[in-house]
CSV table of C-alpha atoms in Angstrom, one decimal:
chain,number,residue,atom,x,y,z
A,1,UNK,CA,-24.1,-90.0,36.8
A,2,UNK,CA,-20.9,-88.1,36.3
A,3,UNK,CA,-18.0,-87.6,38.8
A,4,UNK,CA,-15.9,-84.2,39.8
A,5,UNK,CA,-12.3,-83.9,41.4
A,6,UNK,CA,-10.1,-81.3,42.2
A,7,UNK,CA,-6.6,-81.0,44.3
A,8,UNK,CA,-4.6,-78.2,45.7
A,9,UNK,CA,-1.0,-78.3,46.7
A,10,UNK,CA,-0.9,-75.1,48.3
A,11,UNK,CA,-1.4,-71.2,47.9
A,12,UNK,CA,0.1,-68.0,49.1
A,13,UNK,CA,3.2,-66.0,46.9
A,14,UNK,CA,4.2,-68.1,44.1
A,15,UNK,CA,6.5,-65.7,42.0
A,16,UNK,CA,6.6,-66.7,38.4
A,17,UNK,CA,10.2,-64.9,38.6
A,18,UNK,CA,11.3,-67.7,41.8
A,19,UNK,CA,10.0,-71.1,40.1
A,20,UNK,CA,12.3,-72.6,37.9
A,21,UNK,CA,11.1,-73.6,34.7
A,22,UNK,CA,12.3,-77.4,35.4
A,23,UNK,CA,10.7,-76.7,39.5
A,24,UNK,CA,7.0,-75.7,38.1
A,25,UNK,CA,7.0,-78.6,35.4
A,26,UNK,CA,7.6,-80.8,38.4
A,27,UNK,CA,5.0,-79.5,40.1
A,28,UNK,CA,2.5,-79.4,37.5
A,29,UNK,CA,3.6,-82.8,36.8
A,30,UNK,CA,2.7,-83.7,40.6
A,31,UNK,CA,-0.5,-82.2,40.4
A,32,UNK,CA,-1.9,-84.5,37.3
A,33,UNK,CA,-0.5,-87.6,38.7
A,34,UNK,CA,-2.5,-87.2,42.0
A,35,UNK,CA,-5.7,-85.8,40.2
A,36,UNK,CA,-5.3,-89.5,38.6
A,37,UNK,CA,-5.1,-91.2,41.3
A,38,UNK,CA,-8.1,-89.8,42.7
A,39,UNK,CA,-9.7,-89.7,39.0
A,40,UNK,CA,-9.1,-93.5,38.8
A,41,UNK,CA,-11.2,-94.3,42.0
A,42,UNK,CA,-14.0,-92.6,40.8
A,43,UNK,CA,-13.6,-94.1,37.1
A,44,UNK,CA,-13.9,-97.4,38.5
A,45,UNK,CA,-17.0,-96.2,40.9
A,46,UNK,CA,-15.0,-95.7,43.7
A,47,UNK,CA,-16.6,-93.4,47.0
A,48,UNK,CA,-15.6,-89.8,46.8
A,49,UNK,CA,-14.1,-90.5,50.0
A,50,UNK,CA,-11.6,-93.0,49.0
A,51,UNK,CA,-11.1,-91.2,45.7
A,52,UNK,CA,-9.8,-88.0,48.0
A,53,UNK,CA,-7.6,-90.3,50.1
A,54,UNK,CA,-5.7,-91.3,47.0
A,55,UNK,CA,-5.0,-87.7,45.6
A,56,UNK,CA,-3.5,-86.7,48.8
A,57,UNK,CA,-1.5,-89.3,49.9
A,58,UNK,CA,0.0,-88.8,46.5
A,59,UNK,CA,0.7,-85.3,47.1
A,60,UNK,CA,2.1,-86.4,50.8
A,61,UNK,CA,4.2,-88.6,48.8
A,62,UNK,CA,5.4,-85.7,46.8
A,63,UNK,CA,8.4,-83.6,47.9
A,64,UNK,CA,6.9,-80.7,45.9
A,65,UNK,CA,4.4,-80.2,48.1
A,66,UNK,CA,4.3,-79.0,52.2
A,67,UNK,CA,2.4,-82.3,53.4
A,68,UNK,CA,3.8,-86.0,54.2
A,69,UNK,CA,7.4,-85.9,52.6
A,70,UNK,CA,8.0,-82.1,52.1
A,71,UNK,CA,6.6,-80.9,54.9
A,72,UNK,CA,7.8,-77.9,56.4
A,73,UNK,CA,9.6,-77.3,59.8
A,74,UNK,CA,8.4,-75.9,62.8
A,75,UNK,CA,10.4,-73.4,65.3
A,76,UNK,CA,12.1,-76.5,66.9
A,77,UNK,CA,13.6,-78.3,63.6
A,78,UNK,CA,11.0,-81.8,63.0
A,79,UNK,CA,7.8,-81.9,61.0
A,80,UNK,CA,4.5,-81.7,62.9
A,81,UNK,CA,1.9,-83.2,60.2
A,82,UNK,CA,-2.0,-82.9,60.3
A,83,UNK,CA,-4.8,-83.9,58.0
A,84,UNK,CA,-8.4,-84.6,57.7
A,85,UNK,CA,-11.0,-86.4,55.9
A,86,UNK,CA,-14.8,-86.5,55.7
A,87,UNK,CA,-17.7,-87.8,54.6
A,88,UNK,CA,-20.6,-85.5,53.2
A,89,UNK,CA,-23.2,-88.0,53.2
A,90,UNK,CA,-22.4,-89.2,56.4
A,91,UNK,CA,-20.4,-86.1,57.9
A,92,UNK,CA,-18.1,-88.8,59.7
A,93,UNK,CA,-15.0,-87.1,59.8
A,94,UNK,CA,-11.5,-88.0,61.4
A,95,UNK,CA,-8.2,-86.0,61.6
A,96,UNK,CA,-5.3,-86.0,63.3
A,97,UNK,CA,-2.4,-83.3,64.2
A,98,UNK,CA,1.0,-83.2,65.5
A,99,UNK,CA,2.2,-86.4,63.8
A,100,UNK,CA,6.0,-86.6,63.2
A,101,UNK,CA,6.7,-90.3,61.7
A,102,UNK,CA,3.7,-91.5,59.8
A,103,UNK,CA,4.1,-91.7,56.0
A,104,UNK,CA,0.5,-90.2,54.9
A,105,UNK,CA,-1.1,-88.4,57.9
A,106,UNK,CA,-4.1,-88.4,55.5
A,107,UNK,CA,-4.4,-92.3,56.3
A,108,UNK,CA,-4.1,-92.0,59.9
A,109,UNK,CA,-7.0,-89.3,59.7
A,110,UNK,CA,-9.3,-91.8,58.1
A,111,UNK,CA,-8.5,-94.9,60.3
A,112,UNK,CA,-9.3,-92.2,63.0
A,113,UNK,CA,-12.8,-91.9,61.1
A,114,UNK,CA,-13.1,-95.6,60.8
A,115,UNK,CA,-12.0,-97.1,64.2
A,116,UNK,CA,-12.8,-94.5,66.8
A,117,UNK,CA,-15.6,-92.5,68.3
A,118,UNK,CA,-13.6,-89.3,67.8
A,119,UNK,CA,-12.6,-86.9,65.3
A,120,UNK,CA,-9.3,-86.0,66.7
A,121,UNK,CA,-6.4,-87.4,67.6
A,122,UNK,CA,-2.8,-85.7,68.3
A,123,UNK,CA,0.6,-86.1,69.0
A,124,UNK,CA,2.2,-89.1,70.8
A,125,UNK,CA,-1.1,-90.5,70.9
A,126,UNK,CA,-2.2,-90.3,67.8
A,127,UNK,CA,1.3,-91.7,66.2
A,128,UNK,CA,0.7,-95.2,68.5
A,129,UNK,CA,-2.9,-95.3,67.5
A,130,UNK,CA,-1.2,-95.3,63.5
A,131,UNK,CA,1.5,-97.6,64.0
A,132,UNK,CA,-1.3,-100.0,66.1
A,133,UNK,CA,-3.4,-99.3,62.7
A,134,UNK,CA,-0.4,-100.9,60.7
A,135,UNK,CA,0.5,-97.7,58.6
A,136,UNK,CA,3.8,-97.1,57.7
A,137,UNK,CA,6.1,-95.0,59.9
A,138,UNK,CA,9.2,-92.9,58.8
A,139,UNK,CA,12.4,-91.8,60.6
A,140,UNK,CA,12.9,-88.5,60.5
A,141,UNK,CA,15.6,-88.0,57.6
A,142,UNK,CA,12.6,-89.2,55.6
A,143,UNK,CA,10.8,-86.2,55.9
A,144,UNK,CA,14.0,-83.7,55.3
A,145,UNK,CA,14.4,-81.6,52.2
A,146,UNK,CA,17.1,-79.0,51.9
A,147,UNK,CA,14.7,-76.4,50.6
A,148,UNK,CA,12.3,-76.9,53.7
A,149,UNK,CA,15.3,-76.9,56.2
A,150,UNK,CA,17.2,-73.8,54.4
A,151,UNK,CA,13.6,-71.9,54.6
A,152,UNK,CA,13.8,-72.7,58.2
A,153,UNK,CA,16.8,-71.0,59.1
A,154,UNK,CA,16.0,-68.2,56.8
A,155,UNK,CA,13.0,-67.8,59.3
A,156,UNK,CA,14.6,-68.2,62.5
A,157,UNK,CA,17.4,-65.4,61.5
A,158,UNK,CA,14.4,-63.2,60.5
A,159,UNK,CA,12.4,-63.6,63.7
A,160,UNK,CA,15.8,-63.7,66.0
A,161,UNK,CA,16.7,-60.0,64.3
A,162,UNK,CA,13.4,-59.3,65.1
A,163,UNK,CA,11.2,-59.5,62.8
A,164,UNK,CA,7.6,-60.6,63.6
A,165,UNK,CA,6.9,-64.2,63.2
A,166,UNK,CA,3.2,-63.8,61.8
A,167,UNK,CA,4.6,-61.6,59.0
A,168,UNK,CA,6.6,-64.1,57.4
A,169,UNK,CA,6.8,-63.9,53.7
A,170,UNK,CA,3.9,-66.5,52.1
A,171,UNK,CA,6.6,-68.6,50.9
A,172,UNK,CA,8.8,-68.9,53.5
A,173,UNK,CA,5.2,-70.1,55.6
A,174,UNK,CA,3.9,-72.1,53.6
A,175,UNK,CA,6.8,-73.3,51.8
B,1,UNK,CA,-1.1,-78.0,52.5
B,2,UNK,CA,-2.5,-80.3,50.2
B,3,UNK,CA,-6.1,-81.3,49.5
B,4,UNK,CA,-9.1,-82.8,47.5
B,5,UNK,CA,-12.6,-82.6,46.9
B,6,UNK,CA,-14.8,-84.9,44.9
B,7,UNK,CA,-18.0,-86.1,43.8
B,8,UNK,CA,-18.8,-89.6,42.9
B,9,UNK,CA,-20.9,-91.3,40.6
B,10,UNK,CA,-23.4,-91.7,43.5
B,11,UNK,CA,-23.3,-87.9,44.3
B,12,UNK,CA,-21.4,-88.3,47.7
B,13,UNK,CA,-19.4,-85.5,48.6
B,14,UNK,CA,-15.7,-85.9,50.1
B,15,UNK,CA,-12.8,-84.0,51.3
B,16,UNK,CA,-9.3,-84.4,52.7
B,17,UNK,CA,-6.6,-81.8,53.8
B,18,UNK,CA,-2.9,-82.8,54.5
B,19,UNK,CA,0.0,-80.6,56.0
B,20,UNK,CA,3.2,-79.3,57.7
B,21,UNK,CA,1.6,-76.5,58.4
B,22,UNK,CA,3.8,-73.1,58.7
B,23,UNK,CA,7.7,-73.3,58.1
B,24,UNK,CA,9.1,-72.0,62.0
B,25,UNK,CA,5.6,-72.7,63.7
B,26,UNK,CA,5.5,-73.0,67.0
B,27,UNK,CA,5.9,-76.5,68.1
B,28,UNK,CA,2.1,-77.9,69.0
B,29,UNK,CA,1.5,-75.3,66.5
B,30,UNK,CA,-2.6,-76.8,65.7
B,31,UNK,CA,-3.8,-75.4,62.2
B,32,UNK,CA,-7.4,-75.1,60.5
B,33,UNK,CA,-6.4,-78.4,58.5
B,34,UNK,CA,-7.5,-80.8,61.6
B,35,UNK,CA,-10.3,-78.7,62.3
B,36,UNK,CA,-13.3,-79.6,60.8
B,37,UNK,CA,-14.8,-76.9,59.7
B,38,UNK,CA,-12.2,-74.4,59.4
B,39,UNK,CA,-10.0,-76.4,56.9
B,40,UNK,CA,-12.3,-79.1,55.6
B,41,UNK,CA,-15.5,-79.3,55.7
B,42,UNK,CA,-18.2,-81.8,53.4
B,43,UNK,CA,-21.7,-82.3,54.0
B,44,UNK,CA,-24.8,-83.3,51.7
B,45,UNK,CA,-24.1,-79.3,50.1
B,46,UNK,CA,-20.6,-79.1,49.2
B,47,UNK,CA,-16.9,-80.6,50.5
B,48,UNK,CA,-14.1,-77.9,51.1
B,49,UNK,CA,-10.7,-77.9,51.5
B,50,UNK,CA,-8.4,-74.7,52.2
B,51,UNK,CA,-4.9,-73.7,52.5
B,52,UNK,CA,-3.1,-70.4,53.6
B,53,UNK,CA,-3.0,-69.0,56.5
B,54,UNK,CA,-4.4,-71.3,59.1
B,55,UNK,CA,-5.3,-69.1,61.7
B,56,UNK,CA,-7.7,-66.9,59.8
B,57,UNK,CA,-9.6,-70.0,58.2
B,58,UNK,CA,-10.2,-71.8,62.1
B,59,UNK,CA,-11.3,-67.9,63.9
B,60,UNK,CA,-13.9,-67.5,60.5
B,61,UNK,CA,-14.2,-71.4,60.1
B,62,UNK,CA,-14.4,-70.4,56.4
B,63,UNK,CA,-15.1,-73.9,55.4
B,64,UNK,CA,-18.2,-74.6,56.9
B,65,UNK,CA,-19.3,-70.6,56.2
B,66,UNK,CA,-19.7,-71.8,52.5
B,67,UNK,CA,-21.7,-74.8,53.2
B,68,UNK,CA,-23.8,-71.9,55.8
B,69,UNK,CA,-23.8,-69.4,52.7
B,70,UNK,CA,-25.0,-72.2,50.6
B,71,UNK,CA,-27.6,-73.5,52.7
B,72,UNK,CA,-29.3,-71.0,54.4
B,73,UNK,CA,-28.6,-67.8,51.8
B,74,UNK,CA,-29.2,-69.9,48.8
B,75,UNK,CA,-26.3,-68.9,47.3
B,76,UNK,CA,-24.4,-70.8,44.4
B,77,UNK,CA,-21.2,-72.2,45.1
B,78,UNK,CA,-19.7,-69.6,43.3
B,79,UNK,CA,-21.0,-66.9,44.9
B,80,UNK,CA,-20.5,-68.1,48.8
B,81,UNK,CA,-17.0,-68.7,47.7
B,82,UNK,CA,-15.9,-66.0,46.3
B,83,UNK,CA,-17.3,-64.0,48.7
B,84,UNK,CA,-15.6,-66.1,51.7
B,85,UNK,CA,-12.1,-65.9,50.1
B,86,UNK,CA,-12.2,-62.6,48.5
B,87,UNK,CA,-14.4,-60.7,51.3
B,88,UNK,CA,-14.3,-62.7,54.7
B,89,UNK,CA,-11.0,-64.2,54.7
B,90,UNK,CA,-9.1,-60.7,53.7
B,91,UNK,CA,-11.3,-59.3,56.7
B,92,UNK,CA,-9.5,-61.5,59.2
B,93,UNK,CA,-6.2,-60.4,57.4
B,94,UNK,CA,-5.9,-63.9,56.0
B,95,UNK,CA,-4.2,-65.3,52.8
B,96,UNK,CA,-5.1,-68.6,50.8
B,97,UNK,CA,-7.7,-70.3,48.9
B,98,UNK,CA,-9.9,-73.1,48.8
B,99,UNK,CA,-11.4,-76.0,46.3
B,100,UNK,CA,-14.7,-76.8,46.3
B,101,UNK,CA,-17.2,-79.3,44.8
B,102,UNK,CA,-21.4,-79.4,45.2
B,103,UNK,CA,-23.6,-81.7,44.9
B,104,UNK,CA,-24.1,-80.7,41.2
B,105,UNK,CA,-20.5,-81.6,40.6
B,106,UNK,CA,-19.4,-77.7,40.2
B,107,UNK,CA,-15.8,-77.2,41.2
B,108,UNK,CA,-14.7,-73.7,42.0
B,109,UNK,CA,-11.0,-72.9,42.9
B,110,UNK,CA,-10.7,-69.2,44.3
B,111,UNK,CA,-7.5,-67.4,45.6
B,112,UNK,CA,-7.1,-64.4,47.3
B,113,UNK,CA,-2.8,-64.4,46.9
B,114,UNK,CA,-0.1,-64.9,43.9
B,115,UNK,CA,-1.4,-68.3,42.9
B,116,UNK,CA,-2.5,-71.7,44.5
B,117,UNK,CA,-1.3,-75.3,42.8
B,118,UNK,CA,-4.3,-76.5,41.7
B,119,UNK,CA,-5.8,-79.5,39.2
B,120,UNK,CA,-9.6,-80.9,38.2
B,121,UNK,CA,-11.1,-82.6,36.1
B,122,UNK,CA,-15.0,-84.1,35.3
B,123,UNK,CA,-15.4,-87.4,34.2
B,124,UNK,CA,-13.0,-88.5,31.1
B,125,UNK,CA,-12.7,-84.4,30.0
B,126,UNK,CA,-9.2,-83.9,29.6
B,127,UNK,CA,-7.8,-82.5,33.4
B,128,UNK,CA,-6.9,-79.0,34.2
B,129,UNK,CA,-3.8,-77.8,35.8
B,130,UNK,CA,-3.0,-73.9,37.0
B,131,UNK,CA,-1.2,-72.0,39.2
B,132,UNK,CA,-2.0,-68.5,38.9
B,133,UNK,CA,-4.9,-66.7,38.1
């Protein structure tokens, strides 16, 4: 029987006219190294589960992309990550929100799954269930890029001169 | 936000979402990602995974409303998403898209914005990368 995979690393206003040439060859380069990741799980026979765990932790891994490493900021200057996985044969399902130190949230979603008769965790909670899990935790300078932090304050100007916070440019949201 | 869907050789159905969510949320800021259902969603049907703007996907929880579509309209993949990305989602005044894989192995990848990073691939075919339409 055959095996299907796809990834996203976002959506929202991606003007051909903003992305570098060298940015968008990064990113497509991104995309079809985590497609193989997950592609190689299934290769081998691997669970679609585990096969979707490995695409995203490499995009969390991935500067490129607003998850894990190049998140974006929220209103008060640190990252607040969130993820989920699940299961379609079983619909078990695990996912956790307002993270700020665990290397792939996507992880801490699935030991959520696996360990706990929840579905989600958050915040200071949820980070000392991850570290008790064993996964990997980050300072904060870990999760800073200079294009995240500079779309920050682009967004705080805008909504201090009073511009209204939901209508933020896709990009600047979304990163 | 990043995400994947996939089938595997058994025909199990996954997904998984990960992000930071919106640059200058509001701290405790929660998004459709966590919420089943809204942001990810995968059942015996179909697995879903969105991105855009949050809010919109958790008050339509647009995920699961394929898997509805699906299941109790009979409609293809194709056809419950595209109308819950280009109909439902613009309704709630929502940008994004979503990925999506059924139990036939059918992947589907619609956008109702400027593009959406996006790869796939079935079995050994050579993989497929895009950003806009």
């Amino acid at each position: 029987m055959s095996f299907s995979i796809a990834i996203h690393g976002g959506a929202g206003t991606i003007l051909r006219s903003e992305i570098q040439p060298e940015e968008e060859a990064r990113i497509r380069a991104g995309l079809a190294h985590a497609l193989e990741q997950g592609r190689a799980v299934l290769r081998a026979g691997g669970a679609a589960l585990d096969a979707v765990q490995a695409a995203v932790m490499a995009l969390e891994d991935d500067p490129c992309f607003n998850a894990g490493r190049g998140a974006v900021f929220n209103d008060a200057g640190f990252v607040e990550l969130e993820a989920a996985a699940m299961d379609g044969a079983t619909r078990a399902a695990g996912t956790v929100t307002g993270l700020r130190r665990v290397r792939n949230p996507v992880c801490a979603a699935r030991e959520v799954m696996r360990r706990t008769p929840h579905v989600t965790l958050g915040f200071e909670a949820a980070e000392r269930f991850a570290e008790a899990c064993g996964l990997p935790l980050e300072d904060a300078a870990y999760f800073h890029t200079d294009k995240r932090w500079a779309a920050l304050q682009q967004e705080l100007a805008r909504i201090a001169a009073g511009g209204d916070a939901s209508q933020a440019s896709e990009q600047v949201k979304h990163g | 936000t990043v995400g994947a869907v996939a089938r595997d050789a058994q025909g199990r159905l996954a997904a998984a979402t990960s992000t930071g969510g919106r640059t200058a949320k509001m701290a405790g800021r929660i998004g459709d990602t966590p919420v089943i259902g809204a942001g990810t969603w995968a059942d015996e049907t179909v697995a879903v995974s969105a991105t855009g703007h949050g809010e919109s996907f958790v008050r339509g929880a647009l995920a699961h409303e394929i898997s509805a579509r699906m299941r109790l309209a009979g409609q293809s993949l194709a056809d419950a998403a595209e109308a819950v990305v280009m109909q439902e989602l613009g309704a709630l005044a929502g940008t994004g898209g979503i990925i999506a894989v059924d139990r036939n192995g059918t992947i589907v990848t619609p956008f109702n914005c400027e593009g959406m990073y996006r790869a796939w691939a079935v079995d050994d075919a050579p993989p497929q990368v895009a950003i806009y339409h």
